[in-house]
Amino acid sequence: MANILSFFVSISVTIFVPLCMAATSFNDDQSVLLEFKAHIASNPHNVWPYNWSSATGVCIWTGVSSGVSGRVMALNLPNMILHGDIPPPLGNLSFLLALNVSGNCFNGDLPSELAKLHGLELMDSSNNELSGEIPSWFGNLTELRHLSLFGNNFIGSEVADFMFNNITGSILSSIGNLTNLRELYLAATDIAGEIPWEVGNLLNLEVLDIGEMGLTGLIPPVIFNMFSLKMIHLANNSLFGSLPRDICLGLPALEWILFS
C-alpha cells in the first residue's frame, strides 16, 4: 500500500508542476496584455475589445491568438485608430510570433524590450505616430519575415549598430543578418544614405519597398540577383545606376518594379 501511495504522489507531483508552470505563464501573458490595454489613452471609435478582462481567458480576447499551451502567439489590432503608447512589458510575450498594430495612432518610441521577442516573424507598426530613432535592436530579431514601419515619424540620423549609422543615417551592413526576412517596408520614412551591398544577403526577400526615403548613391547590382524578389520600389530617391539587360535571369520571380 505504501508503494502504491508513493507512486501516486510521485505521479501527482510530476503532472502538477508543469500545469502550475503553464498557468503561471498564462497569467503572465494576461497581465502583459492588460497593461497594454491600460496604455490606451483614447478609443475614438469604440472599437477596443471589451472582452479584454481578467475574468476571461486571453484565448477569446479580440485580436489575440494563442497556441495549445495557452500562450499568446499573435496580437493583431490593425486599423482601430487607438491612441496611446506601446509599453515595454509587451516584450515579455515570449511566444509571440506576430505583432500587428498598424493603422492606429500609437506614439512615442518602440520600446527596446521588444528585442526579447526572438521568435517574432511578423512586425507591422505602419501608419502610426511612432517617433524617435529606428530601433538598433531589430538585428536581434533574426526570425523576422515581414517588417513594416512606413507612415511614422522615425528618424535615422543618430541611430547606430543596425539600419542606420550615427553619421549619415544610411542603412548599415547588419541588415544582411535578417536572412529570413520576406518583406521589408520602409518607404516614406525620413531616412537617407546609401543602400549597403549586404542587402544582397536577403535571399528570401520578396518585397523591397524603400522608395521615397532620400537614399543616395549607386543601386547595388546585387539587388538584381535576389531571385526571390517579386516587388521592388526604389523611386523618388537620389539613386543612380541602370537596369541590367538580363534582369529577368537574376529576378525570375519579379512582378513589379518602380525605379526612377
Coordinates of C-alpha atoms in Angstrom, one line a residue:
M1 CA 0.0 0.0 0.0
A2 CA 2.8 2.4 0.9
N3 CA 4.5 1.7 -2.5
I4 CA 1.2 2.5 -4.3
L5 CA 0.7 5.7 -2.3
S6 CA 4.3 6.7 -3.0
F7 CA 3.8 6.1 -6.8
F8 CA 0.6 8.1 -6.8
V9 CA 2.2 11.0 -5.0
S10 CA 5.2 10.9 -7.5
I11 CA 2.9 11.0 -10.5
S12 CA 0.7 13.8 -9.0
V13 CA 3.8 15.9 -8.4
T14 CA 5.1 15.2 -11.9
I15 CA 1.9 16.3 -13.5
F16 CA 1.0 19.1 -11.2
V17 CA 4.3 21.1 -11.5
P18 CA 4.1 21.6 -15.3
L19 CA 0.4 22.6 -15.0
C20 CA 1.3 25.2 -12.4
M21 CA 4.1 26.5 -14.6
A22 CA 1.8 26.7 -17.6
A23 CA -0.8 28.5 -15.5
T24 CA 1.8 31.0 -14.3
S25 CA 3.0 31.7 -17.8
F26 CA -0.6 32.1 -19.0
N27 CA -1.3 34.6 -16.2
D28 CA 1.9 36.4 -17.1
D29 CA 0.7 36.9 -20.7
Q30 CA -2.7 38.1 -19.5
S31 CA -1.1 40.6 -17.2
V32 CA 1.1 41.9 -20.0
L33 CA -2.0 42.4 -22.3
L34 CA -4.0 44.1 -19.5
E35 CA -1.1 46.5 -19.0
F36 CA -1.0 47.1 -22.8
K37 CA -4.8 47.9 -22.6
A38 CA -4.1 50.3 -19.7
H39 CA -1.8 52.3 -22.0
I40 CA -4.6 53.0 -24.5
A41 CA -5.4 56.7 -23.8
S42 CA -8.2 57.1 -26.4
N43 CA -10.5 54.8 -28.3
P44 CA -12.5 57.3 -30.5
H45 CA -14.4 54.7 -32.5
N46 CA -15.2 52.5 -29.5
V47 CA -13.7 49.5 -31.2
W48 CA -11.4 48.5 -28.3
P49 CA -12.4 44.9 -27.4
Y50 CA -14.4 45.0 -24.2
N51 CA -13.8 41.3 -23.6
W52 CA -10.2 42.0 -22.6
S53 CA -10.8 41.3 -18.9
S54 CA -9.1 39.3 -16.1
A55 CA -12.3 37.4 -15.8
T56 CA -11.9 35.8 -19.2
G57 CA -9.1 33.8 -20.8
V58 CA -6.9 35.5 -23.4
C59 CA -7.8 32.8 -26.0
I60 CA -11.1 34.5 -26.5
W61 CA -9.9 38.1 -26.5
T62 CA -10.4 40.1 -29.7
G63 CA -7.2 40.3 -31.7
V64 CA -5.4 37.7 -29.6
S65 CA -4.4 34.2 -30.9
S66 CA -2.9 31.6 -28.6
G67 CA -1.5 28.1 -29.1
V68 CA -2.5 24.8 -27.5
S69 CA -0.4 25.8 -24.5
G70 CA -2.5 28.9 -23.9
R71 CA 0.5 31.2 -24.6
V72 CA -0.1 34.3 -26.7
M73 CA 1.3 33.8 -30.2
A74 CA -0.2 36.7 -32.2
L75 CA -1.5 40.1 -31.4
N76 CA -3.5 41.7 -34.3
L77 CA -5.1 45.1 -33.7
P78 CA -4.9 46.9 -37.0
N79 CA -7.0 49.9 -38.1
M80 CA -8.6 50.5 -34.7
I81 CA -7.4 54.2 -34.5
L82 CA -6.2 53.5 -31.0
H83 CA -4.3 56.3 -29.2
G84 CA -1.6 55.6 -26.7
D85 CA 1.9 54.1 -26.5
I86 CA 3.4 50.7 -26.7
P87 CA 4.5 49.6 -23.2
P88 CA 7.8 47.8 -22.5
P89 CA 6.3 44.7 -20.9
L90 CA 5.0 43.7 -24.3
G91 CA 8.5 42.3 -24.8
N92 CA 7.6 39.6 -22.2
L93 CA 5.2 37.8 -24.6
S94 CA 8.0 35.2 -25.2
F95 CA 5.9 33.0 -27.5
L96 CA 4.8 35.9 -29.8
L97 CA 5.2 35.3 -33.5
A98 CA 3.1 38.1 -35.0
L99 CA 2.6 41.7 -33.8
N100 CA 0.3 43.9 -35.9
V101 CA -0.7 47.3 -34.6
S102 CA -0.8 49.1 -37.9
G103 CA -3.3 51.8 -38.8
N104 CA -3.6 53.2 -35.2
C105 CA -2.3 56.4 -33.5
F106 CA 0.4 54.9 -31.2
N107 CA 3.1 57.5 -30.4
G108 CA 6.5 57.5 -28.7
D109 CA 9.3 55.1 -29.2
L110 CA 9.2 51.4 -29.9
P111 CA 10.4 50.0 -26.5
S112 CA 13.8 48.2 -26.6
E113 CA 12.2 45.4 -24.6
L114 CA 10.7 44.1 -27.9
A115 CA 14.1 42.9 -28.7
K116 CA 13.4 39.9 -26.4
L117 CA 10.8 38.6 -28.9
H118 CA 13.3 36.3 -30.5
G119 CA 10.7 34.2 -32.3
L120 CA 8.9 37.1 -33.9
E121 CA 8.2 36.5 -37.6
L122 CA 5.9 39.5 -38.4
M123 CA 6.0 43.0 -37.1
D124 CA 3.8 45.7 -38.6
S125 CA 3.6 49.1 -36.9
S126 CA 3.0 51.1 -40.1
N127 CA 0.7 54.1 -40.2
N128 CA 1.0 55.2 -36.6
E129 CA 2.6 58.3 -35.0
L130 CA 5.7 56.5 -33.7
S131 CA 8.8 58.6 -33.4
G132 CA 12.4 58.7 -32.3
E133 CA 15.2 56.6 -33.7
I134 CA 14.7 53.5 -35.8
P135 CA 15.5 50.8 -33.2
S136 CA 19.0 49.4 -33.2
W137 CA 17.8 46.1 -31.8
F138 CA 16.0 44.9 -35.0
G139 CA 19.1 43.0 -35.7
N140 CA 18.3 40.7 -32.8
L141 CA 15.0 39.5 -34.4
T142 CA 16.6 37.1 -36.8
E143 CA 13.3 35.2 -37.4
L144 CA 11.6 38.2 -38.9
R145 CA 9.9 37.6 -42.3
H146 CA 7.8 40.7 -42.5
L147 CA 8.8 44.1 -41.2
S148 CA 6.7 47.2 -41.9
L149 CA 7.4 50.6 -40.5
F150 CA 6.2 53.1 -43.1
G151 CA 3.9 56.0 -42.3
N152 CA 5.6 57.0 -39.0
N153 CA 7.9 59.8 -37.8
F154 CA 11.1 57.8 -37.3
I155 CA 14.4 59.5 -37.8
G156 CA 17.7 57.8 -38.7
S157 CA 20.4 60.4 -38.3
E158 CA 21.5 59.2 -34.8
V159 CA 20.8 55.5 -34.9
A160 CA 23.8 53.2 -34.5
D161 CA 24.6 49.5 -34.9
F162 CA 21.7 48.5 -37.2
M163 CA 19.7 50.1 -40.0
F164 CA 21.4 53.5 -39.7
N165 CA 24.8 54.8 -38.6
N166 CA 25.4 57.8 -36.5
I167 CA 26.9 59.9 -39.2
T168 CA 24.9 59.7 -42.4
G169 CA 21.8 57.8 -41.3
S170 CA 22.4 55.2 -44.0
I171 CA 21.4 51.5 -43.8
L172 CA 24.2 49.5 -42.2
S173 CA 25.5 46.2 -43.4
S174 CA 24.0 44.4 -40.4
I175 CA 20.6 44.4 -42.2
G176 CA 22.1 41.4 -44.0
N177 CA 21.6 39.4 -40.8
L178 CA 17.9 39.2 -41.3
T179 CA 18.2 36.3 -43.8
N180 CA 14.7 35.0 -43.1
L181 CA 13.1 38.4 -44.0
R182 CA 10.5 38.1 -46.8
E183 CA 9.0 41.7 -46.8
L184 CA 10.7 45.0 -45.9
Y185 CA 8.7 48.2 -46.0
L186 CA 10.5 51.4 -45.1
A187 CA 9.0 53.7 -47.7
A188 CA 8.2 57.4 -46.9
T189 CA 10.4 57.5 -43.8
D190 CA 12.9 60.2 -43.0
I191 CA 15.9 58.0 -43.9
A192 CA 18.9 59.0 -46.0
G193 CA 22.2 57.5 -47.0
E194 CA 23.3 54.6 -49.2
I195 CA 22.0 51.1 -49.7
P196 CA 24.6 48.6 -48.4
W197 CA 25.7 45.7 -50.7
E198 CA 24.9 43.4 -47.8
V199 CA 21.2 43.7 -48.7
G200 CA 22.0 41.1 -51.2
N201 CA 22.2 38.6 -48.3
L202 CA 18.4 38.7 -48.0
L203 CA 17.8 35.9 -50.5
N204 CA 14.4 35.1 -49.1
L205 CA 13.2 38.7 -49.6
E206 CA 10.1 39.0 -51.8
V207 CA 9.2 42.7 -51.3
L208 CA 11.8 45.5 -51.1
D209 CA 9.9 48.8 -50.5
I210 CA 12.5 51.6 -49.9
G211 CA 11.1 54.3 -52.1
E212 CA 10.7 58.0 -51.2
M213 CA 13.4 57.9 -48.5
G214 CA 16.1 60.3 -49.7
L215 CA 18.5 57.5 -50.4
T216 CA 21.6 58.3 -52.4
G217 CA 24.4 56.6 -54.3
L218 CA 24.7 53.6 -56.5
I219 CA 21.9 50.9 -56.6
P220 CA 23.9 47.8 -55.5
P221 CA 23.9 45.4 -58.5
V222 CA 23.4 42.5 -56.1
I223 CA 19.7 43.6 -55.8
F224 CA 19.2 42.4 -59.4
N225 CA 20.3 38.9 -58.4
M226 CA 17.9 38.4 -55.4
F227 CA 15.9 35.7 -57.1
S228 CA 13.0 35.7 -54.7
L229 CA 12.1 39.4 -55.2
K230 CA 8.6 40.0 -56.6
M231 CA 8.3 43.7 -55.9
I232 CA 11.0 46.4 -55.9
H233 CA 10.2 50.1 -55.1
L234 CA 13.2 52.4 -55.4
A235 CA 11.5 55.5 -56.8
N236 CA 11.8 59.1 -55.5
N237 CA 15.3 58.7 -54.1
S238 CA 18.6 60.2 -55.4
L239 CA 20.0 56.8 -56.6
F240 CA 21.8 56.2 -59.8
G241 CA 22.5 53.1 -61.8
S242 CA 20.9 51.2 -64.6
L243 CA 18.8 48.1 -65.0
P244 CA 20.8 45.1 -66.3
R245 CA 19.9 43.7 -69.7
D246 CA 19.5 40.2 -68.2
I247 CA 17.2 41.4 -65.3
C248 CA 14.8 38.5 -66.0
L249 CA 17.6 36.0 -65.3
G250 CA 18.6 37.4 -62.0
L251 CA 15.0 38.2 -60.9
P252 CA 12.9 35.3 -62.2
A253 CA 10.0 36.0 -59.8
L254 CA 9.8 39.8 -60.4
E255 CA 6.2 41.0 -60.9
W256 CA 6.5 44.8 -60.3
I257 CA 9.4 47.3 -60.2
L258 CA 9.3 51.1 -59.7
F259 CA 12.6 52.7 -60.5
S260 CA 13.1 56.4 -61.3

